[in-house]
PDB file of C-alpha atoms in Angstrom:
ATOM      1  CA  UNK L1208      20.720  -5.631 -15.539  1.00 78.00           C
ATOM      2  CA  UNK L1209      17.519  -6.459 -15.475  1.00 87.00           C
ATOM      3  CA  UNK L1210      14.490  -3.303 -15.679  1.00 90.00           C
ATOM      4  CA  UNK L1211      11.782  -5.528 -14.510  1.00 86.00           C
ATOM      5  CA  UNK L1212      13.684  -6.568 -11.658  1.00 86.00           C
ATOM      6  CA  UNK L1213      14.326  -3.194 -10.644  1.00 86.00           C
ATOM      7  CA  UNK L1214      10.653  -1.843 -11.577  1.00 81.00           C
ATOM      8  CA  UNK L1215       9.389  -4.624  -9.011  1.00 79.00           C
ATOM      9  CA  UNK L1216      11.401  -3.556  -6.266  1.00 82.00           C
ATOM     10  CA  UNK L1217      10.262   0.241  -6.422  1.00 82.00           C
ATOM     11  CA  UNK L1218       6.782  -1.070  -5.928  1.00 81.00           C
ATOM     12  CA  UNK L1219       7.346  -3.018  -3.221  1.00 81.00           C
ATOM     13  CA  UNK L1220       8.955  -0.049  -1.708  1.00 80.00           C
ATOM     14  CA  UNK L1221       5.753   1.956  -1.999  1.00 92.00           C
ATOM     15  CA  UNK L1222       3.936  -1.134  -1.831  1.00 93.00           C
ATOM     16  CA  UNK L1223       2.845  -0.473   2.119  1.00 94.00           C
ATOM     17  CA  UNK L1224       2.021   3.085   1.686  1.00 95.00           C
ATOM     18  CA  UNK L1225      -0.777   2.340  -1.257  1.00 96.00           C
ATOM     19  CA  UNK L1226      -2.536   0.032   0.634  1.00 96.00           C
ATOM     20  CA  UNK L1227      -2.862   1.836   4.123  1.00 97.00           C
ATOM     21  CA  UNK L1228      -3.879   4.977   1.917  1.00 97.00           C
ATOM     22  CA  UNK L1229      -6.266   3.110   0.248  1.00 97.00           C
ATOM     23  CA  UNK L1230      -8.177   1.616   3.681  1.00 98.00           C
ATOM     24  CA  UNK L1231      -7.721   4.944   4.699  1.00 97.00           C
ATOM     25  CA  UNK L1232     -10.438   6.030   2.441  1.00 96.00           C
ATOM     26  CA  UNK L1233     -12.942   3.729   4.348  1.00 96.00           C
ATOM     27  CA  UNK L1234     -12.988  -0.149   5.277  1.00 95.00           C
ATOM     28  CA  UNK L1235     -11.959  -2.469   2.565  1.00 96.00           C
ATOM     29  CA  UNK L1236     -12.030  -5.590   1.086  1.00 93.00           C
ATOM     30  CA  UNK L1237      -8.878  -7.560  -0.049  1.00 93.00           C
ATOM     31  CA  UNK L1238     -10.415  -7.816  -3.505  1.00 91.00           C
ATOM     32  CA  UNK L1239     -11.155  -3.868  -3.453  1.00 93.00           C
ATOM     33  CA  UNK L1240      -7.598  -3.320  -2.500  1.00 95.00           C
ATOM     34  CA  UNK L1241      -6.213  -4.993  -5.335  1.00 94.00           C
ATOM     35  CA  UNK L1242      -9.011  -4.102  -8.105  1.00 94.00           C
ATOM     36  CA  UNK L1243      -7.366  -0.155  -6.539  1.00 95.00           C
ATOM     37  CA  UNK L1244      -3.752  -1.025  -7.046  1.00 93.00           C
ATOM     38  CA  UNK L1245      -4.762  -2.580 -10.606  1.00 92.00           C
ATOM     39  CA  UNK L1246      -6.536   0.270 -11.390  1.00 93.00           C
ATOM     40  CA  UNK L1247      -3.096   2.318 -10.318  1.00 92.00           C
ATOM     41  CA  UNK L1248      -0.948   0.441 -12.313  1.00 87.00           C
ATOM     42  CA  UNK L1249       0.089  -0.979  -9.636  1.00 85.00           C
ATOM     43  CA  UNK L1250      -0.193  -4.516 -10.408  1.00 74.00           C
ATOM     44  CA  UNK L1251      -0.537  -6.698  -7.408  1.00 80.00           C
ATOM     45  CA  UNK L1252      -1.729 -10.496  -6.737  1.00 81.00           C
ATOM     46  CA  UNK L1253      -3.225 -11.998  -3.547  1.00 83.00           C
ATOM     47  CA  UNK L1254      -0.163 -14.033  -3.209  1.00 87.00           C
ATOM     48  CA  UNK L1255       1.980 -10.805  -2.443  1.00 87.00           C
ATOM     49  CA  UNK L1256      -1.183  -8.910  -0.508  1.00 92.00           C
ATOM     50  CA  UNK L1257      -2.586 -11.110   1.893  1.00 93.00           C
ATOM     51  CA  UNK L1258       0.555 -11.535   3.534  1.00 93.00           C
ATOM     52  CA  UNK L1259       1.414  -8.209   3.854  1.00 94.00           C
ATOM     53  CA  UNK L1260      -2.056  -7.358   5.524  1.00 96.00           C
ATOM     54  CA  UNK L1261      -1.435  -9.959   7.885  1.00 96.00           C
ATOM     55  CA  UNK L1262       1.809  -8.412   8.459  1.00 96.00           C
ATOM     56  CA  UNK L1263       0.273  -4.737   9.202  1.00 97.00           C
ATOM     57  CA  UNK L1264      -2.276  -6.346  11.063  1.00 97.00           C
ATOM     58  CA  UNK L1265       0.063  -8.376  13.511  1.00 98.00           C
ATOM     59  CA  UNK L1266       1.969  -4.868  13.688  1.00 97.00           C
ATOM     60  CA  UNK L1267      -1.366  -3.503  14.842  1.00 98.00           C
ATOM     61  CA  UNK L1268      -1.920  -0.931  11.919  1.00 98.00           C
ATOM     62  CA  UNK L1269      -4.901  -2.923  10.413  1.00 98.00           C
ATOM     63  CA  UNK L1270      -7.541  -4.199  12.327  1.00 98.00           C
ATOM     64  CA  UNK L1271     -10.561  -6.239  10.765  1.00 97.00           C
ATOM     65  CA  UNK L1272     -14.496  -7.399  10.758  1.00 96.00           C
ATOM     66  CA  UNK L1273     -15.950 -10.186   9.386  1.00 96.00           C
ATOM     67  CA  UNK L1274     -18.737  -9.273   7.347  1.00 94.00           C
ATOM     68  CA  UNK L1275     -21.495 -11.904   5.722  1.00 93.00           C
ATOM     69  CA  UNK L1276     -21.668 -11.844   2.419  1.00 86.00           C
ATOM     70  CA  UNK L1277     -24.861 -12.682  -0.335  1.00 88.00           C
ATOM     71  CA  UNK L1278     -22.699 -14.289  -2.701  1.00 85.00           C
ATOM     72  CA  UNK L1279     -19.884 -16.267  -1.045  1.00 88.00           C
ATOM     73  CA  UNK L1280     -18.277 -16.920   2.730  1.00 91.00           C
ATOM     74  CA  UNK L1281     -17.677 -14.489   5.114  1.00 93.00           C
ATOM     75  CA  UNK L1282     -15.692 -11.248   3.948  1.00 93.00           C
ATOM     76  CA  UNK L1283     -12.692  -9.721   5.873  1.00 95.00           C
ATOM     77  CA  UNK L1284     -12.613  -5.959   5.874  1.00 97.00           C
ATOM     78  CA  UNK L1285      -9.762  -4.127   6.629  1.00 98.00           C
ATOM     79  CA  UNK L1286      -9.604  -0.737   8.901  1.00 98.00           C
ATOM     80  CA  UNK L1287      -6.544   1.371   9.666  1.00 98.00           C
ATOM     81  CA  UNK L1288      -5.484   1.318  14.160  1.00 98.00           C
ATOM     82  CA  UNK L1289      -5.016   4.611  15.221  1.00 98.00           C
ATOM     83  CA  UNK L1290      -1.584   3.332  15.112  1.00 98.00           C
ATOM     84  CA  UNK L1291      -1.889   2.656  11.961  1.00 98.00           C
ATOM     85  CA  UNK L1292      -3.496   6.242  11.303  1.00 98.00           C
ATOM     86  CA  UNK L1293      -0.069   7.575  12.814  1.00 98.00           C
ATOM     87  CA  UNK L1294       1.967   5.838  10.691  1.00 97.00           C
ATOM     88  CA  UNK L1295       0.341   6.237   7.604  1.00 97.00           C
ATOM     89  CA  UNK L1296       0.995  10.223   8.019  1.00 97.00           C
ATOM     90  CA  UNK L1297       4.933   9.315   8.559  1.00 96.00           C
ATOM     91  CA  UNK L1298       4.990   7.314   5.528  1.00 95.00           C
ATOM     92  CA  UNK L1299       3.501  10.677   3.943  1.00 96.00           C
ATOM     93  CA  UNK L1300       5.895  12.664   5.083  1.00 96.00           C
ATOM     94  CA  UNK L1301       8.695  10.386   4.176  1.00 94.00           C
ATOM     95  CA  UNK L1302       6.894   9.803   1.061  1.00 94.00           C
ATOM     96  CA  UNK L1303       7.196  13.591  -0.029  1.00 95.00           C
ATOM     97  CA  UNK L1304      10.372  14.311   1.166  1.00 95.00           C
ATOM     98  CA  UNK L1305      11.916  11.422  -1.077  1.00 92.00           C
ATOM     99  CA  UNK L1306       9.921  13.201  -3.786  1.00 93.00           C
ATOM    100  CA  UNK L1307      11.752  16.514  -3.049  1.00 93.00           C
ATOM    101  CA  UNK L1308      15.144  14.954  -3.106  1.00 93.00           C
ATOM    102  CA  UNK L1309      14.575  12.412  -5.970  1.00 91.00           C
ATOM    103  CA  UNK L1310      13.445  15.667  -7.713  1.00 92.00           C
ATOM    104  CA  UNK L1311      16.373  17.246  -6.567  1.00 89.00           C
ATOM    105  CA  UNK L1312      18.793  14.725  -7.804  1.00 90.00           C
ATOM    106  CA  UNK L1313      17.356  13.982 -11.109  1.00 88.00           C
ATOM    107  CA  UNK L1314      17.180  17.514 -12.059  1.00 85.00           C
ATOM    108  CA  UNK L1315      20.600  18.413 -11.412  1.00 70.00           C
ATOM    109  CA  UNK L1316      21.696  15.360 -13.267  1.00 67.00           C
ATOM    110  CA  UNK L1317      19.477  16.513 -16.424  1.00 66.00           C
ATOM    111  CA  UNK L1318      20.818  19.960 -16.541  1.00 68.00           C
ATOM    112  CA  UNK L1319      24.619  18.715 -16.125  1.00 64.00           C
ATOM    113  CA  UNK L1320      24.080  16.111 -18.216  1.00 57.00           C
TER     114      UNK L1320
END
């Protein structure tokens, strides 16, 4: 089996969840987003983000601006809905109770094991 294979998938798991948190902290840039997952560990390329966004957007968790920019075209921000808000604080929850029972399950196999 393949780890890389199965290192990629866990990130696109939590792939969603980094990104809303991250335009959570205030309206952002695709660029930003990725220089935040990079910066994470989190390695990401436009090919894999800008579809998603347009996918959160179209599910109306994102919404976005255009904003002029001094060294290039227009830029898109990105902003989290209210829905979006809302689901953000499920993914949380979800988020920390898979902690709890990964936790749960890994220690129980490192004691027995």
């Amino acid at each position: 089996m393949n780890i890389e294979k199965t290192k990629i998938q866990m990130r696109k798991g939590v792939l969603e969840y980094c990104i809303l948190s991250i335009i959570k902290k205030g309206d952002a840039y695709a660029s930003d987003i990725i220089d935040e997952l990079k910066k994470a560990e989190m390695i990401v390329v436009e090919g894999t983000l800008y579809p998603l966004l347009t996918r959160l957007k179209n599910d109306n968790l994102l919404q976005y601006r255009w904003e002029e920019s001094t060294a290039g075209p227009p830029r898109k921000y990105y902003a989290l809905t209210d829905e979006g808000e809302l689901f953000l604080q499920e993914l949380a929850e979800t988020w920390n109770q898979l902690i709890e029972a990964v936790d749960k399950v890994t220690k129980e196999t490192l004691k027995n094991g």
